[in-house]
Tab-separated table of C-alpha atoms in Angstrom:
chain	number	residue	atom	x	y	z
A	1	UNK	CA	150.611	18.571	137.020
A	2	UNK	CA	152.501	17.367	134.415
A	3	UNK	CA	156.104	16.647	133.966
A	4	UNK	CA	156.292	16.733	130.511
A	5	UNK	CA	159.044	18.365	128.764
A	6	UNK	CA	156.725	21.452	126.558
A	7	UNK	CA	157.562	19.513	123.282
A	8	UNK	CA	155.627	16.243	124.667
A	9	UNK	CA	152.628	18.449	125.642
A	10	UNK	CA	151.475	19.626	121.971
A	11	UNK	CA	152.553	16.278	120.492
A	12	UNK	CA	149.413	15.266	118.574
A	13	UNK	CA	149.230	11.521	116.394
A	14	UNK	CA	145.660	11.310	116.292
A	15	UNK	CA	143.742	10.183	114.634
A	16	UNK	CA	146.270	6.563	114.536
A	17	UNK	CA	146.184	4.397	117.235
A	18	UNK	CA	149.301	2.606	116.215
A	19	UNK	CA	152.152	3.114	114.460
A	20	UNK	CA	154.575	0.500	112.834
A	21	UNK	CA	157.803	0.163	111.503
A	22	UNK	CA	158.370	-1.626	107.945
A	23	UNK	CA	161.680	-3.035	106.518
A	24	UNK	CA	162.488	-5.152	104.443
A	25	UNK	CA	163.735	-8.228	106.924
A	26	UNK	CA	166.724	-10.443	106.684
A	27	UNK	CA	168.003	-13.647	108.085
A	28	UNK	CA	169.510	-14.554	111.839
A	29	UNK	CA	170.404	-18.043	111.365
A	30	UNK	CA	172.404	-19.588	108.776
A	31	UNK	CA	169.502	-22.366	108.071
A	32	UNK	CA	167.455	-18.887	107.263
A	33	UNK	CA	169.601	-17.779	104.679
A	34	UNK	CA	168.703	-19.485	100.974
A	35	UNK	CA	164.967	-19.539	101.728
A	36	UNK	CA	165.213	-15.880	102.592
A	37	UNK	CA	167.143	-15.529	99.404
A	38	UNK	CA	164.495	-17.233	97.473
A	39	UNK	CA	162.026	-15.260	98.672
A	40	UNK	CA	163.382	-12.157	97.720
A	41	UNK	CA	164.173	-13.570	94.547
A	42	UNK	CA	160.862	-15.448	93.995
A	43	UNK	CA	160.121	-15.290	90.073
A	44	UNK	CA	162.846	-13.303	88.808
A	45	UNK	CA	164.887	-16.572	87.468
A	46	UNK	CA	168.180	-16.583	89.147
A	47	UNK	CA	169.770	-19.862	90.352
A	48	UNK	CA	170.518	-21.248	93.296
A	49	UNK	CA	173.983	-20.947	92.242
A	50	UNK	CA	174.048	-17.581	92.031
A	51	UNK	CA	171.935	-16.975	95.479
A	52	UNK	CA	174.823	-19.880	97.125
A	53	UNK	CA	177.259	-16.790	96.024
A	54	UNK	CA	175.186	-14.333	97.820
A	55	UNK	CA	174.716	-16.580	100.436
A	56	UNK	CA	178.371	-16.781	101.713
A	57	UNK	CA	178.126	-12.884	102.383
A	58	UNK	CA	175.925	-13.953	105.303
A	59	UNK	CA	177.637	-16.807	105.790
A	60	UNK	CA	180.812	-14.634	106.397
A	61	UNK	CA	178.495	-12.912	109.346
A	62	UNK	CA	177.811	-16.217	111.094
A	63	UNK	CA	174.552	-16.537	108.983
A	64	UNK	CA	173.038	-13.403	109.990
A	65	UNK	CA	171.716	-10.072	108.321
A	66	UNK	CA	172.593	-6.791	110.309
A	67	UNK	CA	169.654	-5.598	109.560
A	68	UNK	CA	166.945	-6.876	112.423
A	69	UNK	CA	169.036	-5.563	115.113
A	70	UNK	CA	169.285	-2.353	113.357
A	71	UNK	CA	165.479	-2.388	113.189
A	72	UNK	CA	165.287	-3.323	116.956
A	73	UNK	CA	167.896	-0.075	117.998
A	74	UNK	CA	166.037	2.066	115.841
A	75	UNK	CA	162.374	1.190	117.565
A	76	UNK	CA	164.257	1.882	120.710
A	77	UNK	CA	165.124	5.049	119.311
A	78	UNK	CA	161.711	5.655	118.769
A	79	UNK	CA	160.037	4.780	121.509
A	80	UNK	CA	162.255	6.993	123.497
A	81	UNK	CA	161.195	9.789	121.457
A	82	UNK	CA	158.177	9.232	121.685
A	83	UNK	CA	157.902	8.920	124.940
A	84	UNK	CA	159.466	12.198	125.347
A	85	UNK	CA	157.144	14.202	123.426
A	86	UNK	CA	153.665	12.316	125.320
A	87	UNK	CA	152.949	9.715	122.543
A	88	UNK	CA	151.886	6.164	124.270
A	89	UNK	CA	150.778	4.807	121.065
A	90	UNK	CA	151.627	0.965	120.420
A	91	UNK	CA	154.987	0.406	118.017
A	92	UNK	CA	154.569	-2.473	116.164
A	93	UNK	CA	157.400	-3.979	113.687
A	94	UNK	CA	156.761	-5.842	110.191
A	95	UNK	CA	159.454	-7.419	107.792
A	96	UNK	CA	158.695	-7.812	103.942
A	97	UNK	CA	160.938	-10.451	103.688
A	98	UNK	CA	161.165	-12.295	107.020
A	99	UNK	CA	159.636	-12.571	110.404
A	100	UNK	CA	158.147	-10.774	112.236
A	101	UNK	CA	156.214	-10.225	109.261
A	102	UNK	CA	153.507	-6.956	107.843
A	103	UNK	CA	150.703	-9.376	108.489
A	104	UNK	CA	152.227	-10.737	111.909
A	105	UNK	CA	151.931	-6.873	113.044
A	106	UNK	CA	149.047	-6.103	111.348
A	107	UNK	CA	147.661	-9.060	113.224
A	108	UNK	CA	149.042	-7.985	116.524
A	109	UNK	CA	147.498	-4.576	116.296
A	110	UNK	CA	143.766	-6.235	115.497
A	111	UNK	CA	144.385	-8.510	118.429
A	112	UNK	CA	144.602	-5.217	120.557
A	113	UNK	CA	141.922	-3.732	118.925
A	114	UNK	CA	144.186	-1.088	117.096
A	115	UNK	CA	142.426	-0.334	113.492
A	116	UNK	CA	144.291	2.741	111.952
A	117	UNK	CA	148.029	2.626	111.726
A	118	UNK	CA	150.386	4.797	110.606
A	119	UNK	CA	153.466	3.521	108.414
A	120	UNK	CA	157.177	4.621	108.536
A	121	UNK	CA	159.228	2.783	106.179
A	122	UNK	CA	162.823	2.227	106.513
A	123	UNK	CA	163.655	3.786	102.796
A	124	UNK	CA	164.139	7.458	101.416
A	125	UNK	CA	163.907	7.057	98.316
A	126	UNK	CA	160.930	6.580	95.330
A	127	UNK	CA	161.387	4.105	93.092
A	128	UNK	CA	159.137	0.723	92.738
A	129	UNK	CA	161.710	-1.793	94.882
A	130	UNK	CA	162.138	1.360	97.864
A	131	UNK	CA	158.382	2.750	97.682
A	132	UNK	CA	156.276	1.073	95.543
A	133	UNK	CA	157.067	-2.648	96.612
A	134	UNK	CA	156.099	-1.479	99.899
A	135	UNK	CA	152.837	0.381	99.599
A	136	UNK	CA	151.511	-2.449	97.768
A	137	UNK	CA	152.574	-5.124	100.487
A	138	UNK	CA	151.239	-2.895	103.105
A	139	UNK	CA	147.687	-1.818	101.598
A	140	UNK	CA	147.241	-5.763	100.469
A	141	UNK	CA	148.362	-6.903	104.364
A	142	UNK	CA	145.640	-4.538	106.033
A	143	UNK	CA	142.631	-5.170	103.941
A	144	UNK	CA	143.859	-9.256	104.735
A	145	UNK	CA	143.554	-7.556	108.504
A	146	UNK	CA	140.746	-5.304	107.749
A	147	UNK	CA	143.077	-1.888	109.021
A	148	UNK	CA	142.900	1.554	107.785
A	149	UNK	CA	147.064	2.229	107.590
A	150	UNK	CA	148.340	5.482	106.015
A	151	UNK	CA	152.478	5.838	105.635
A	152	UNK	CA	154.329	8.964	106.331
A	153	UNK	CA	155.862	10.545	102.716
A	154	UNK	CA	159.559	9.711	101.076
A	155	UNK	CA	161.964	11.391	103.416
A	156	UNK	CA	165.105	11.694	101.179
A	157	UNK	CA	164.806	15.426	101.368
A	158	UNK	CA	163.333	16.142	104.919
A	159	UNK	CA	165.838	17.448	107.253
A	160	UNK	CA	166.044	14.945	109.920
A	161	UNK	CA	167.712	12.761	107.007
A	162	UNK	CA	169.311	15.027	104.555
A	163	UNK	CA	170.815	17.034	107.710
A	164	UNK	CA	171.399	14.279	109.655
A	165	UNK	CA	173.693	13.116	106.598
A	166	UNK	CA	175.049	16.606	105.645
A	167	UNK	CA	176.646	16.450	109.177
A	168	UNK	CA	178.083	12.873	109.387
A	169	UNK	CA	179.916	13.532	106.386
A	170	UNK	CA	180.924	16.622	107.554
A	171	UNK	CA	182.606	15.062	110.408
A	172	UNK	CA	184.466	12.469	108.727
A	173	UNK	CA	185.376	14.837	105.770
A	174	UNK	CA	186.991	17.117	108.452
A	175	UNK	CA	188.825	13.760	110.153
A	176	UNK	CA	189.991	12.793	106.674
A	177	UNK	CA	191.534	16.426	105.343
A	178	UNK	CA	193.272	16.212	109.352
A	179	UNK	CA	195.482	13.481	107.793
A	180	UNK	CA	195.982	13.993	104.818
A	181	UNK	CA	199.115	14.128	104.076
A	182	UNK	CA	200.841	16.723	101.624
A	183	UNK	CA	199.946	20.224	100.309
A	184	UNK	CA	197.543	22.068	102.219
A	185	UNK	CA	196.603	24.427	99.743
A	186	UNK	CA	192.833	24.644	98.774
A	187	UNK	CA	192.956	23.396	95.220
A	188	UNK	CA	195.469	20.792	96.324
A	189	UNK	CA	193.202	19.366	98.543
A	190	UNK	CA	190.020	19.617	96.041
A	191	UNK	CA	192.011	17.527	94.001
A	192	UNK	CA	193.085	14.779	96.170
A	193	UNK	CA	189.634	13.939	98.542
A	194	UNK	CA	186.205	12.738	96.765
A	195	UNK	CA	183.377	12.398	98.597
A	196	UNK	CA	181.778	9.454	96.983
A	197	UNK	CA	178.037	8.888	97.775
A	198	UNK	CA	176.551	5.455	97.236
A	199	UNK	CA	173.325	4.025	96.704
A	200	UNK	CA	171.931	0.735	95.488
A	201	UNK	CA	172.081	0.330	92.299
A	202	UNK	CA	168.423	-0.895	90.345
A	203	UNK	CA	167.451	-1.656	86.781
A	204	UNK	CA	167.711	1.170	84.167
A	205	UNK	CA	163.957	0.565	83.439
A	206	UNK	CA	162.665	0.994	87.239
A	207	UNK	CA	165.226	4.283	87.347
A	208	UNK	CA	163.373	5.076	84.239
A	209	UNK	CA	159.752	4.374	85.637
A	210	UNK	CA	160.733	5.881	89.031
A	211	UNK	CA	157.901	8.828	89.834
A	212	UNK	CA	154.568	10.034	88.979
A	213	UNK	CA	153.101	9.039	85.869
A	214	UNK	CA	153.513	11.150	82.589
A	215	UNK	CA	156.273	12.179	84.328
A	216	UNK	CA	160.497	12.724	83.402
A	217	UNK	CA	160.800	9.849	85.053
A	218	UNK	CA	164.540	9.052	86.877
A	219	UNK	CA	163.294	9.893	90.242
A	220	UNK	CA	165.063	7.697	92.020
A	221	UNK	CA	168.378	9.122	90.213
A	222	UNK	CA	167.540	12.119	90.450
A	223	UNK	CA	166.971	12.248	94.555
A	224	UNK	CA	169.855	11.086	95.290
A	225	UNK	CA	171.910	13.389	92.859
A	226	UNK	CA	170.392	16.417	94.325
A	227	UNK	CA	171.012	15.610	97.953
A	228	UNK	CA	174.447	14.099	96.793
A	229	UNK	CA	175.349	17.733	95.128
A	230	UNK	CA	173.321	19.501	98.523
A	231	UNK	CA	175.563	17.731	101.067
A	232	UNK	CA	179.010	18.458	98.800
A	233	UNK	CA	178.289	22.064	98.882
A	234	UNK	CA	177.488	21.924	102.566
A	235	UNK	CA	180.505	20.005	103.284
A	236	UNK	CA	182.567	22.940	101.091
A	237	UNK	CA	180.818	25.448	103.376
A	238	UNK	CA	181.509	24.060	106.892
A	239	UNK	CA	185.402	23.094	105.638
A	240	UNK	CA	186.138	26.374	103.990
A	241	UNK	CA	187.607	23.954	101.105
A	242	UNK	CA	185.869	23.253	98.213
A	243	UNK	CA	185.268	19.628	97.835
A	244	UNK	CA	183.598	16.990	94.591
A	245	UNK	CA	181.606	14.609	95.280
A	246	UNK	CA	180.059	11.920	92.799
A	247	UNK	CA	177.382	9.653	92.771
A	248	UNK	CA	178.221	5.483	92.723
A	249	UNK	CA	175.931	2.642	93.485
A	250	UNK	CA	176.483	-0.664	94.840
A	251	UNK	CA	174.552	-4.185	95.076
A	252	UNK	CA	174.043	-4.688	91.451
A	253	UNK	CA	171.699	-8.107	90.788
A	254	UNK	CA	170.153	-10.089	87.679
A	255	UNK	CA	171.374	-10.963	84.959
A	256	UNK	CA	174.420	-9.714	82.958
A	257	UNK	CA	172.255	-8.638	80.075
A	258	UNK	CA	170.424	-6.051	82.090
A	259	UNK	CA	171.794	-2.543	82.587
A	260	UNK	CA	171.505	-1.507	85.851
A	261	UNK	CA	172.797	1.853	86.664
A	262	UNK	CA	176.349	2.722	87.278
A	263	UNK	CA	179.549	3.107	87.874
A	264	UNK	CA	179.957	0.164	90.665
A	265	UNK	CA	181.509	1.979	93.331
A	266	UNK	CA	184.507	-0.448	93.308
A	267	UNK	CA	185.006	0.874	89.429
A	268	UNK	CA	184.764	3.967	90.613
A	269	UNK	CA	187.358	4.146	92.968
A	270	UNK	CA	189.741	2.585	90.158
A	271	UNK	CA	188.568	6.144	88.209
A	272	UNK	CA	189.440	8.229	90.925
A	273	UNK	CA	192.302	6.852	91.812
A	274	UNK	CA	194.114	6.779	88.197
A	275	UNK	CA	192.515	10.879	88.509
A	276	UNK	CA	195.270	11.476	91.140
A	277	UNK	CA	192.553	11.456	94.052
A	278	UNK	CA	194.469	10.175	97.173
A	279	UNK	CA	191.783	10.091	99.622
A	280	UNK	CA	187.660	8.981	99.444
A	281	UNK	CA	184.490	9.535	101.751
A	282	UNK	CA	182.434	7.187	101.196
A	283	UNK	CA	178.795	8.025	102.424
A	284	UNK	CA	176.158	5.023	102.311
A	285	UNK	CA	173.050	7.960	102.338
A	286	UNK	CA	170.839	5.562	100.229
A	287	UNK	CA	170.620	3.468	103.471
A	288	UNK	CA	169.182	4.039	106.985
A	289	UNK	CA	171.240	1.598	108.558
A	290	UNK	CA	173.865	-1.349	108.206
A	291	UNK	CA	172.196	-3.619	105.803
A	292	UNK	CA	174.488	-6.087	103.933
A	293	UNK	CA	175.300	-4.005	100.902
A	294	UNK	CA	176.772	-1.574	103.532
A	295	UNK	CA	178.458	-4.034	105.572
A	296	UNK	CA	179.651	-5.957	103.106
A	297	UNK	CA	179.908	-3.979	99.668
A	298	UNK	CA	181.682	-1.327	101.356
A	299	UNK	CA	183.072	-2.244	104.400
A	300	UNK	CA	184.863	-4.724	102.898
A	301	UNK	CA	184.854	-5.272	99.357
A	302	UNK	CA	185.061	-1.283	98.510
A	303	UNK	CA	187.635	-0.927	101.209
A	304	UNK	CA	189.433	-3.396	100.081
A	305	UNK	CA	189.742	-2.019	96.506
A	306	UNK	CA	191.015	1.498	97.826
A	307	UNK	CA	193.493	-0.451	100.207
A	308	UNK	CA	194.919	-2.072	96.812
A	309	UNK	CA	194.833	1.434	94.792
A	310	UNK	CA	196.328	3.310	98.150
A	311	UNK	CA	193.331	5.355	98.565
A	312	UNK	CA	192.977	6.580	102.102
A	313	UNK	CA	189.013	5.871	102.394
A	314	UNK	CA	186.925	6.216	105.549
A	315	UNK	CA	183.099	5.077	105.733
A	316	UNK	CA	180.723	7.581	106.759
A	317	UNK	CA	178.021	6.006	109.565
A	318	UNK	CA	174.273	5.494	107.891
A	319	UNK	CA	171.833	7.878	110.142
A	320	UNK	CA	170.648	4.584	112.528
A	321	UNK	CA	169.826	6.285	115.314
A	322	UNK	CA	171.277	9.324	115.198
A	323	UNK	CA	168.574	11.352	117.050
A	324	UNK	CA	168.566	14.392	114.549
A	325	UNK	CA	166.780	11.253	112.328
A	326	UNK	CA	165.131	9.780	115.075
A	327	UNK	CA	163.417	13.313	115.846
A	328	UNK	CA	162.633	13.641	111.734
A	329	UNK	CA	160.872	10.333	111.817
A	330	UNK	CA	159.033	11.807	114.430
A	331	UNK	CA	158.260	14.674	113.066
A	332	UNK	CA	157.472	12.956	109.908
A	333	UNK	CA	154.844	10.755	112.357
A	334	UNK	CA	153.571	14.590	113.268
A	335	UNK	CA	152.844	16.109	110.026
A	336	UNK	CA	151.246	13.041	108.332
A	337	UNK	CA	148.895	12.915	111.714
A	338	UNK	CA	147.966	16.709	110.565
A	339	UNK	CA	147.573	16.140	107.486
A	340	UNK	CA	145.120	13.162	108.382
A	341	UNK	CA	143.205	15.338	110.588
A	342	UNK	CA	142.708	17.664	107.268
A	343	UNK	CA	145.091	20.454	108.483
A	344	UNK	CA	147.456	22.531	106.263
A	345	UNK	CA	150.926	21.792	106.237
A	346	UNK	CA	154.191	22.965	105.215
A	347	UNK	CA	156.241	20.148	104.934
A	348	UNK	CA	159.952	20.843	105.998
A	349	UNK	CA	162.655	20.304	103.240
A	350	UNK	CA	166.126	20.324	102.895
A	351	UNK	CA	167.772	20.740	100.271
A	352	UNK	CA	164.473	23.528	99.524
A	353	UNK	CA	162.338	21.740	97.474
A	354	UNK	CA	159.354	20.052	96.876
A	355	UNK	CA	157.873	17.725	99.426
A	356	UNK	CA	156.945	14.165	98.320
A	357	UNK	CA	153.659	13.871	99.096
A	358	UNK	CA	152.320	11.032	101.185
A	359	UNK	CA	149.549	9.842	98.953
A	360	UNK	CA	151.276	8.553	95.918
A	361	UNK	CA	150.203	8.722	92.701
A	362	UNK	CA	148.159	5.280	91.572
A	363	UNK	CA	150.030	4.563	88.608
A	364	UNK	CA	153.329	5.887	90.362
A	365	UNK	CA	156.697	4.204	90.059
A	366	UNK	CA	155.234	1.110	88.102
A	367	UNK	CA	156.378	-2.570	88.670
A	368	UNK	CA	159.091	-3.865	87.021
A	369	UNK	CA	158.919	-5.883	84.008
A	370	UNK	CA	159.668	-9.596	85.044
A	371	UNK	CA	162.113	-11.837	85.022
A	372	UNK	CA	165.561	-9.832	86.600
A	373	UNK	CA	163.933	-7.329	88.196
A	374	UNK	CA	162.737	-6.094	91.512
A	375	UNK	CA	163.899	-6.272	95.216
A	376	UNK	CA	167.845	-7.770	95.236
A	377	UNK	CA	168.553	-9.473	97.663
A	378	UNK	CA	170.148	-7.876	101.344
């Protein structure tokens, strides 16, 4: 008789055989770092000059990107979750970027015979350099292996991320308004904290392209406003206090001549704090985890900035391996298994919305014209 606990019992990933994690990679020694750089920057004409700037960011960390180790906790994570819903399937990890490679797991999962994956990527969000970039990588790695794999949809609006975020920042807001010194009354306090939500900044023109075709366009944007203005009213709710929250973005590459979009979060901060705001949250919810931009644009080059303007600023966690997102990556692993098997679905959303659906469109979120565009580097 089985031990199971009842949710591992109905826990159902076939048809897949496999299922593997894709990020986008990063260095772990220093003699790693430029030709990682390169890579990422392959074709898009910047210098080695500029990427020996970016390089002493990693440098700084003893020549290593967070990032792999975050990768490594999370498939921890979800193994463990796995496990306790009944799933034995094989987890496999592939880079973009560095080892271990797509086609190093794609060619670990043909050694053991494995020939239909499923996909979970470790980005939200649609645009060509957090969706596209990957697809492409992915479908052009498994017909080199000869693999069926299918990815699980955008997740910036299913509830084991949007939640998961809603109550980090809740947490920290609450720590934050604790300490604040000063008037206590409602509008006082609306006045004085920001939530400040920050993203990676890309191109105007991939913002632009970022969706289905014949589309509005501004997907990309447009996500993270509406989870940005979801999370500020949920925060409001929980707190009893009305609190604003803006959108900023971070990471900013290429050339000076090409717009990217904006305000820097640094600038932003300068805004706020000539506003009268005295106190900032600032929530990284266009990352999964500690990559570099986090670890280094905010951690220290944001904080620093609101040290010098005498903001009070804390840094929300990203999700990691928080196991409300751990359980939605599982769940995510669920309904794109159902959907395989050709049963109807009703894809879970929060804010209430429209699901992204998990067959893109073919001419969705086009490349980027070249040179200055594309992945920046992390």
């Amino acid at each position: 008789m089985s031990t199971l606990p009842a949710a591992a019992q109905v826990a159902d990933l076939s048809p897949y055989e496999g299922i593997v994690l894709v990020s986008f990679g990063g260095p772990e020694r220093t003699e790693e770092v430029m030709p990682f750089l390169r890579t990422v920057t392959r074709g898009r004409g910047i210098p080695d000059e500029r990427l020996a700037e970016v390089a002493e960011h990693y440098y700084h960390r003893g020549g290593r990107s967070p990032i792999n180790d975050e990768n490594r906790a999370l498939l921890a994570a979800l193994q463990g979750e796995l496990g306790r819903r009944g799933v034995r399937l094989p987890l496999l990890w592939g880079n973009r970027h560095a080892p271990p490679t797509i086609d190093e797991a794609f060619d670990q999962a043909r050694e053991r015979g494995l020939r239909r994956l499923v996909a979970v990527l470790t980005s939200a969000y649609s645009s060509y350099s957090s969706c596209r970039a990957y697809r492409e990588e992915i479908d052009a790695a498994a017909e080199r292996s000869d693999l069926d794999v299918q990815t699980v949809r955008r997740y910036h609006n299913h509830p084991g991320f949007s939640r998961t975020v809603a109550d980090l920042v809740i947490q920290h807001t609450r720590e934050v308004m604790a300490h604040l010194p000063g008037g206590s009354e409602v509008g006082d306090v609306a006045r004085r904290v920001r939530l400040v939500f920050v993203t990676h900044s890309i191109p105007l023109t991939m913002d632009a392209g970022s969706g289905p075709p014949h589309g509005p366009g501004h997907v990309y944007r447009t996500q993270h406003e509406t989870l940005a203005a979801a999370v500020s009213v949920e925060v409001g709710r929980a707190l009893g206090v009305p609190v604003l929250g803006d959108l900023a973005y971070c990471s900013r590459s290429g050339p000076p001549s090409q717009q990217w979009l904006e305000p820097d979060v640094s600038d932003h901060l300068r805004e706020l704090a000539a506003s009268g705001v005295r106190a900032v949250v600032l929530v990284p919810f266009g990352f999964v985890a500690d990559h570099m931009e986090v670890v280094y644009d905010l951690d220290e080059e944001a904080m620093q900035t609101a040290a010098q303007l005498g903001l009070h600023a804390v840094r929300v966690p990203t999700v990691r391996t928080e196991p409300g997102f751990v359980r939605g990556l599982v769940d995510l692993l669920e309904e794109r298994a159902a959907q395989a098997r050709g049963e109807s679905v009703t894809p879970a959303t929060w804010p209430p919305g429209t699901a992204w659906p998990a067959q893109c469109w073919p001419d969705c979120c086009p490349a980027p014209k070249r040179p200055g565009a594309g992945d920046p580097p992390r």
